[in-house]
PDB file of C-alpha atoms in Angstrom:
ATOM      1  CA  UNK A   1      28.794  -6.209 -12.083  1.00  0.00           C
ATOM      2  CA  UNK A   2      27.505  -3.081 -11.211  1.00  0.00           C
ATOM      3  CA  UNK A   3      23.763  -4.018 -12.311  1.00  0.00           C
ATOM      4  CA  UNK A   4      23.940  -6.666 -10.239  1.00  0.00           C
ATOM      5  CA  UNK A   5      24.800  -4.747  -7.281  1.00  0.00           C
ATOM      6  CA  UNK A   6      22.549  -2.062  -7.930  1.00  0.00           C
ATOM      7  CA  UNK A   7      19.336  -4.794  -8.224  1.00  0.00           C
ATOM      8  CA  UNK A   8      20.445  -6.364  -5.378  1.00  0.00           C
ATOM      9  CA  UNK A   9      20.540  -2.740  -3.254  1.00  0.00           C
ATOM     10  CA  UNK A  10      17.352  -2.227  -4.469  1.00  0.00           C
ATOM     11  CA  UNK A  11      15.928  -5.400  -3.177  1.00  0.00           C
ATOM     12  CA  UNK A  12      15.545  -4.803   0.246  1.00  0.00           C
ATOM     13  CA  UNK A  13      14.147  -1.939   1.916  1.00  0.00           C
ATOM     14  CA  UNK A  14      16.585   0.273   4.004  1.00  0.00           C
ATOM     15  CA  UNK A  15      14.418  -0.910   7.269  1.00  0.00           C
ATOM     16  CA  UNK A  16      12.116  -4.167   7.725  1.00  0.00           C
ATOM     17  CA  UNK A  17      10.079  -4.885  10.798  1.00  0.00           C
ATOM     18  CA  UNK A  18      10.327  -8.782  11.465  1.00  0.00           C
ATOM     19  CA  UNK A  19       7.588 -10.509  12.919  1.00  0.00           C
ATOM     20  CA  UNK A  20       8.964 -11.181  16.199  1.00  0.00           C
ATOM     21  CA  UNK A  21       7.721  -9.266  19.371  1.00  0.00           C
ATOM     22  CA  UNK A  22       9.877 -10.207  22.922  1.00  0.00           C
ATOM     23  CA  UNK A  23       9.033  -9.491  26.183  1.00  0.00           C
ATOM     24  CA  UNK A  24      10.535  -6.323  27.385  1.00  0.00           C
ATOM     25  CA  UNK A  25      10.101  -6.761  31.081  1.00  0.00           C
ATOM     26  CA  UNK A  26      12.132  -9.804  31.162  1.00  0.00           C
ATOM     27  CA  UNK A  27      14.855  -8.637  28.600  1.00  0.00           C
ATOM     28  CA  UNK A  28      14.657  -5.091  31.012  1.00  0.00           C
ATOM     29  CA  UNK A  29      15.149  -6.558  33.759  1.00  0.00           C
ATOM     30  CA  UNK A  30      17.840  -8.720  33.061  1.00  0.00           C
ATOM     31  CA  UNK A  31      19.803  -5.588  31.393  1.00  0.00           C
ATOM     32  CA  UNK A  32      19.378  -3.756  34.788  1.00  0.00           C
ATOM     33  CA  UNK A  33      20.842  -6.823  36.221  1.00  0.00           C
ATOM     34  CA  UNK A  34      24.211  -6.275  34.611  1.00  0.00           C
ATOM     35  CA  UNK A  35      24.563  -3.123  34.530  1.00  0.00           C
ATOM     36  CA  UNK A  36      27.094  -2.819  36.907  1.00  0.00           C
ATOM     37  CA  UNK A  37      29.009   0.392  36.575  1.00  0.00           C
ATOM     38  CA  UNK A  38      27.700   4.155  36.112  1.00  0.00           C
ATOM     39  CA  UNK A  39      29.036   4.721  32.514  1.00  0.00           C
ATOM     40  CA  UNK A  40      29.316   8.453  30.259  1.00  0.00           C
ATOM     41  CA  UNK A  41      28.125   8.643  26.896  1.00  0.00           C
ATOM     42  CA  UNK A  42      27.847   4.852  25.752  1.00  0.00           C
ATOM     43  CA  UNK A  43      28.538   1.206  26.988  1.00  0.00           C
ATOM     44  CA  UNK A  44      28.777  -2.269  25.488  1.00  0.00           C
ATOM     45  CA  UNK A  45      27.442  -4.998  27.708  1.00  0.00           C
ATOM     46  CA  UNK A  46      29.139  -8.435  25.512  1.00  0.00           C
ATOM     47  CA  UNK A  47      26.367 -11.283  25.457  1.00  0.00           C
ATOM     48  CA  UNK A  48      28.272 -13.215  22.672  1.00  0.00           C
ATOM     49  CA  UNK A  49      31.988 -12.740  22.296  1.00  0.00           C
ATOM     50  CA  UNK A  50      35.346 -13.997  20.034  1.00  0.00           C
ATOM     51  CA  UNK A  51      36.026 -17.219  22.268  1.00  0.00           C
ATOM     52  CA  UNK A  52      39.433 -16.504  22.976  1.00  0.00           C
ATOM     53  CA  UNK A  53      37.607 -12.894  24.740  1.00  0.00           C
ATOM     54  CA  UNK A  54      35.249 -15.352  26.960  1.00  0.00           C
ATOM     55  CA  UNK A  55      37.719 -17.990  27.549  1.00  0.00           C
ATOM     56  CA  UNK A  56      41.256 -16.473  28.157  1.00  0.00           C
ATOM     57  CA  UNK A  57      42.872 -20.230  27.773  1.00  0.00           C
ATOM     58  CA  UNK A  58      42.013 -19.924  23.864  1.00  0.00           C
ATOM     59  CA  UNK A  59      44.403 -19.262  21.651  1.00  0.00           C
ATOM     60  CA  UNK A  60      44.380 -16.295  19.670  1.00  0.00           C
ATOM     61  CA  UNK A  61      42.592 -17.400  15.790  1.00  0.00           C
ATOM     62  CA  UNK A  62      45.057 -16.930  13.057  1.00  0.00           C
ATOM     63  CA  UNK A  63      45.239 -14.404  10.558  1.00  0.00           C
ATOM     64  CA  UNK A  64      42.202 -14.361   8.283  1.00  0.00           C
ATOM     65  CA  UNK A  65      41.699 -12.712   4.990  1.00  0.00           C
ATOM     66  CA  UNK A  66      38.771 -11.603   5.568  1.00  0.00           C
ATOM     67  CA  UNK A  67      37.446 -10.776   9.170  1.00  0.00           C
ATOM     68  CA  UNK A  68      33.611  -9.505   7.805  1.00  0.00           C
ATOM     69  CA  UNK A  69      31.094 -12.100   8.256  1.00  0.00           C
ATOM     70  CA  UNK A  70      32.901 -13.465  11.482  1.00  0.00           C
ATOM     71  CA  UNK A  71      34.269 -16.616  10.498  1.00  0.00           C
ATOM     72  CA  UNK A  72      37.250 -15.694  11.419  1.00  0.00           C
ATOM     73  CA  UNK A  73      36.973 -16.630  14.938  1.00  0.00           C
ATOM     74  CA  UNK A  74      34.656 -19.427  17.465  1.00  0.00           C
ATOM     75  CA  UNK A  75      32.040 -17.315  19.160  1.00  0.00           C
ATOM     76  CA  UNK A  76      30.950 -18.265  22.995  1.00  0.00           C
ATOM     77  CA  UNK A  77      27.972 -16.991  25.046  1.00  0.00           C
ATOM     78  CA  UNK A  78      29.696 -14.528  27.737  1.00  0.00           C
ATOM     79  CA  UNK A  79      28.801 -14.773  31.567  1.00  0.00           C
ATOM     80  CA  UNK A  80      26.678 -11.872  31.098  1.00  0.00           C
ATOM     81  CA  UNK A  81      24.484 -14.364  29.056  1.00  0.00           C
ATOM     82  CA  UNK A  82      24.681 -17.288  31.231  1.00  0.00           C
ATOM     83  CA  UNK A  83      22.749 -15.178  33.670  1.00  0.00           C
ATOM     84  CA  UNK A  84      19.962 -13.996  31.228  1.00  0.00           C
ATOM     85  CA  UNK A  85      17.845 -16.831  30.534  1.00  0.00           C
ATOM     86  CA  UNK A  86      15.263 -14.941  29.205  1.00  0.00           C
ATOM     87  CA  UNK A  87      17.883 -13.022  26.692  1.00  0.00           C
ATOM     88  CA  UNK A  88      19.647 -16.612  26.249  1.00  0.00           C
ATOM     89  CA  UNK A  89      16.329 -17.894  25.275  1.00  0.00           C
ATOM     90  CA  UNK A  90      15.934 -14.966  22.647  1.00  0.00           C
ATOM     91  CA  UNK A  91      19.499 -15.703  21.250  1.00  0.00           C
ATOM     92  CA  UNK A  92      18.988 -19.431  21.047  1.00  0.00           C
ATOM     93  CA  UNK A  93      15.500 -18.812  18.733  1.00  0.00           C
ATOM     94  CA  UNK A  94      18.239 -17.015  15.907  1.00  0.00           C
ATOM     95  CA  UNK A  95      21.082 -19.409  16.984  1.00  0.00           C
ATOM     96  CA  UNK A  96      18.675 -22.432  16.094  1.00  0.00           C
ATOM     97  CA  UNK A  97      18.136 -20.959  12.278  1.00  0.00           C
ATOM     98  CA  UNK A  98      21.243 -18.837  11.794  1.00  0.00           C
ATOM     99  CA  UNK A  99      24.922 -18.513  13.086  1.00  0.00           C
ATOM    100  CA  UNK A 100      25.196 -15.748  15.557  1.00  0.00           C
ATOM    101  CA  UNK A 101      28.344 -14.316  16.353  1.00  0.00           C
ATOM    102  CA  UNK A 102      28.388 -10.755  18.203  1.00  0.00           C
ATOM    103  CA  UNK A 103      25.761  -9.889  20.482  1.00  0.00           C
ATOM    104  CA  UNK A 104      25.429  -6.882  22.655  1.00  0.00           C
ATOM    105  CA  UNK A 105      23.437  -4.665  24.384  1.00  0.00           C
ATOM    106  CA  UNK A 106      24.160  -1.240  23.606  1.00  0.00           C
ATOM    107  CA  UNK A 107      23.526   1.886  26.165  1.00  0.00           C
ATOM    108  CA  UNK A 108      23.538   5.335  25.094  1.00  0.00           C
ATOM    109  CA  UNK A 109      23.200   7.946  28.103  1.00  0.00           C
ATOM    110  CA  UNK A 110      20.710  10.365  28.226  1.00  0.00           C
ATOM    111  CA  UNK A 111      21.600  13.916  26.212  1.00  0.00           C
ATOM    112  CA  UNK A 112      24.084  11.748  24.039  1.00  0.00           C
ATOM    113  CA  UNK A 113      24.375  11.476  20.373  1.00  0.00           C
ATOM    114  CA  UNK A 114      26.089   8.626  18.337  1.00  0.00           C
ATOM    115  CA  UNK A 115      27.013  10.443  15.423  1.00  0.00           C
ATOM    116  CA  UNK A 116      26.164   9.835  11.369  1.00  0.00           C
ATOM    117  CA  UNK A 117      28.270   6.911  10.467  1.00  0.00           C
ATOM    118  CA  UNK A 118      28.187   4.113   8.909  1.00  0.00           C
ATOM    119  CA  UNK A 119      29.407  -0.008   9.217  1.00  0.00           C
ATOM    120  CA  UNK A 120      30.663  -0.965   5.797  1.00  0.00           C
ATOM    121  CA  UNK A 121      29.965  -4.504   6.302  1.00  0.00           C
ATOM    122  CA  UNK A 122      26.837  -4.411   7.914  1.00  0.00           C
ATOM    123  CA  UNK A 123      24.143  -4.688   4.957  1.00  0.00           C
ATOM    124  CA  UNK A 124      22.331  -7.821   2.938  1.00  0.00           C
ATOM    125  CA  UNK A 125      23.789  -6.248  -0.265  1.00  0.00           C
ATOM    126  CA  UNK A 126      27.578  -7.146   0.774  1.00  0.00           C
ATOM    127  CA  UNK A 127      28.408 -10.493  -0.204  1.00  0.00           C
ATOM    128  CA  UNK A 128      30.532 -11.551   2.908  1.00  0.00           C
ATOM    129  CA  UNK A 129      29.244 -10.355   5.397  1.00  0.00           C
ATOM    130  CA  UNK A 130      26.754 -10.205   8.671  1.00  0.00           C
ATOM    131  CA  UNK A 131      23.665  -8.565   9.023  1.00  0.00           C
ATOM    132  CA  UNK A 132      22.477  -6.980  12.310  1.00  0.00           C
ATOM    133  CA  UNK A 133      18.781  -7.306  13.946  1.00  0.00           C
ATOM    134  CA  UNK A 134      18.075  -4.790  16.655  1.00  0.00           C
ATOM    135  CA  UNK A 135      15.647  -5.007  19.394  1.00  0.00           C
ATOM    136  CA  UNK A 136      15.200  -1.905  21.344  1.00  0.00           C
ATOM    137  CA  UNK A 137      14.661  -2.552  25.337  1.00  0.00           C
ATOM    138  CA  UNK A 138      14.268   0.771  26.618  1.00  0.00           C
ATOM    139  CA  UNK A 139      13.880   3.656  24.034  1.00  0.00           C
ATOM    140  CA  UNK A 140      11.735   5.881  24.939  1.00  0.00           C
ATOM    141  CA  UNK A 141      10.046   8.727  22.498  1.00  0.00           C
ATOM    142  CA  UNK A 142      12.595  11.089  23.044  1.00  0.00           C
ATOM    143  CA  UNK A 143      14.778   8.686  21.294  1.00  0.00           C
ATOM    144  CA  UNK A 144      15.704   8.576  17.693  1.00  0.00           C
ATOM    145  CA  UNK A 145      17.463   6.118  15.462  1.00  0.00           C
ATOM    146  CA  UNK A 146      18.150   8.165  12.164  1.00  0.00           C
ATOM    147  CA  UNK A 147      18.620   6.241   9.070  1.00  0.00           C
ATOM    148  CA  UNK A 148      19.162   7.790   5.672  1.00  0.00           C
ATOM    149  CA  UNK A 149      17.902  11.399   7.702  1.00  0.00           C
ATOM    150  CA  UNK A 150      14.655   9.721   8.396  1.00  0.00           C
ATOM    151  CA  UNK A 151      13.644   8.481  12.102  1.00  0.00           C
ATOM    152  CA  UNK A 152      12.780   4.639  12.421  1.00  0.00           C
ATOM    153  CA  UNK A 153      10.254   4.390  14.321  1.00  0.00           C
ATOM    154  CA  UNK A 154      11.035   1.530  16.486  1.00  0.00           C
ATOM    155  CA  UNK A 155       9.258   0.279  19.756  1.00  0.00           C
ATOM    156  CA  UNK A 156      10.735  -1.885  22.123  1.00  0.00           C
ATOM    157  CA  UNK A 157      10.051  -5.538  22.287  1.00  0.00           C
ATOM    158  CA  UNK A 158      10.250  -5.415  18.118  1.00  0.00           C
ATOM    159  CA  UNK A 159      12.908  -7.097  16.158  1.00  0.00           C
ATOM    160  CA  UNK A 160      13.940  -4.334  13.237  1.00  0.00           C
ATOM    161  CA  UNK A 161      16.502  -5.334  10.314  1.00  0.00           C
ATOM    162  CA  UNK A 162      18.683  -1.961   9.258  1.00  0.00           C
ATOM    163  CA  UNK A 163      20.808  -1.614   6.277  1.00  0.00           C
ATOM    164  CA  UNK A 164      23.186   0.091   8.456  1.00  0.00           C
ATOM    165  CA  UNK A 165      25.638   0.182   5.367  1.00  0.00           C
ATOM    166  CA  UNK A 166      23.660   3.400   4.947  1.00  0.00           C
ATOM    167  CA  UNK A 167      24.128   6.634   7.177  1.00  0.00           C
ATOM    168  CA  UNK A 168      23.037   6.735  10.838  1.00  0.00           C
ATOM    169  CA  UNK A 169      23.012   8.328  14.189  1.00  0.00           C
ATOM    170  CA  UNK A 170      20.991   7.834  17.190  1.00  0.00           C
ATOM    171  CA  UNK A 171      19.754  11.076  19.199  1.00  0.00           C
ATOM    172  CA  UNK A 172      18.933  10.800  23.133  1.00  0.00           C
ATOM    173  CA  UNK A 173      17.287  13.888  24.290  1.00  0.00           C
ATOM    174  CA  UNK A 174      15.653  12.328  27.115  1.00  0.00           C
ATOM    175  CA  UNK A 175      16.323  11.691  31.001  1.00  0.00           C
ATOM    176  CA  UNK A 176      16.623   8.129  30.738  1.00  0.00           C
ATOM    177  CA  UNK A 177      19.609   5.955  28.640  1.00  0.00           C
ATOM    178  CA  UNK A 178      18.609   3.866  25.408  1.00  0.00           C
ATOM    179  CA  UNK A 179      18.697   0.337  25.513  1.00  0.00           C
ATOM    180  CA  UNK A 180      19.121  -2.047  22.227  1.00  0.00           C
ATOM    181  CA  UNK A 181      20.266  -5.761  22.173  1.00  0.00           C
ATOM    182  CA  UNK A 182      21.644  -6.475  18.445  1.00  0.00           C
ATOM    183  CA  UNK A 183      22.428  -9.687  16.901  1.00  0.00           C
ATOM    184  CA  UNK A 184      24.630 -10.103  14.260  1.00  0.00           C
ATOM    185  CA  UNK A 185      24.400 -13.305  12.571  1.00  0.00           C
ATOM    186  CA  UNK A 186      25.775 -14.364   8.772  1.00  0.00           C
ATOM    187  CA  UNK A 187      22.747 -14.192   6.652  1.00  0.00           C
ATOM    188  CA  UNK A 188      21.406 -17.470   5.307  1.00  0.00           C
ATOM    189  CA  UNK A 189      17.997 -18.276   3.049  1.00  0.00           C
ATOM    190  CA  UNK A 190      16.089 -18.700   6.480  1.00  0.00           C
ATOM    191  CA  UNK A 191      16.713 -14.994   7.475  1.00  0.00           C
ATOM    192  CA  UNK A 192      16.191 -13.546   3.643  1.00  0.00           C
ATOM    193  CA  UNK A 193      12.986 -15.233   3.216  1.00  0.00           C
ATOM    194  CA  UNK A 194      12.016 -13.758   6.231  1.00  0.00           C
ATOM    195  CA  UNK A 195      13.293 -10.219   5.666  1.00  0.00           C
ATOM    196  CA  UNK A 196      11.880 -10.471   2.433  1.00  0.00           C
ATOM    197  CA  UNK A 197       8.641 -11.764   3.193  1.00  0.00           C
ATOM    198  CA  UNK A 198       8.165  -9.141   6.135  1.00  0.00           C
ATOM    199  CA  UNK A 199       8.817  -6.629   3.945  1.00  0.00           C
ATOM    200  CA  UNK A 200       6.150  -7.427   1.015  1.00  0.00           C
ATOM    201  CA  UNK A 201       3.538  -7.931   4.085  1.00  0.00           C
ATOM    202  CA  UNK A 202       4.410  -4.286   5.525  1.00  0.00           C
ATOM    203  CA  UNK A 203       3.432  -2.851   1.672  1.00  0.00           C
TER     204      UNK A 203
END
């Protein structure tokens, strides 16, 4: 067992850029849009959601066994969505070739940290579980994603897969917050392939 794991680790690079580019004016813009409260250190904007979050009238899922790759509950587009086509229309392109559960857009304030961590369930080499894509919106280059101690060099408008199984932190030393929307979506061969195949072009 523990060969196979350790092949299947070694598969994938800690960091694959996907050959996607989306158009950061629109996605921008639409963030702005929402943002309606001043925030400290770090806020979650919801654009996909458990649907008993979205729609109140749900009943609560059961119990699962397993709550990792997010089968555990329906998943609904939030109202913050609704009013994004341009960010709906980036969501549907994954929804239309994977199952997408949580998506988010994730502010960090300037001068603010997120600290090393990192999400056990949130790499290819799990077995159930979901992977997460990140786009950066605004991140500007006094703005560092850290994984493994080494900065990835992400612009926005680029669609990055992370093994973020593996330590991380993000650094802000600028004037301005950092802007990512992430997808997380349950890995299928459609996604592989294409993680896999970005990564042999990129050597």
């Amino acid at each position: 067992m523990e060969t196979v794991t350790t092949k299947t680790r070694n598969t994938f690079s800690d960091r694959i850029k996907l050959p996607f580019n989306f158009e950061v004016p629109k996605m921008l813009e639409e963030a702005k849009a929402l943002q309606l409260d001043n925030f400290e250190y770090y806020d979650v904007i919801a654009l996909r959601s458990p649907a008993h979050l979205v729609d109140t009238s749900l009943p609560f899922p059961p119990p699962a066994e397993d709550y990792a790759d997010g089968s555990w509950t329906d998943w609904l587009d939030t109202n913050a969505l609704k009013k994004s086509p341009y960010l709906t229309s980036v969501i549907d392109f994954f929804k239309e070739n994977t199952t997408v559960n949580l998506v988010r857009l994730l502010r960090l304030a300037p001068h603010s940290t997120v600290k090393e961590h990192t999400d056990p369930t949130l790499g290819l080499e799990v077995e159930k579980s979901v992977i997460r894509l990140t786009i950066p919106i605004l991140n500007k280059e006094n703005v560092t994603f850290y994984l493994n101690n080494t900065p990835v060099l992400m612009k926005p408008g680029e669609c990055w897969y992370m093994r973020l199984t593996d330590p991380h932190k993000v650094i802000n030393n600028g004037e301005e917050e950092r802007i990512n929307l992430t997808i997380d979506m349950i890995p299928n061969d459609w996604i592989r392939q294409l993680i896999n195949e970005s990564q042999e072009n990129s050597n």
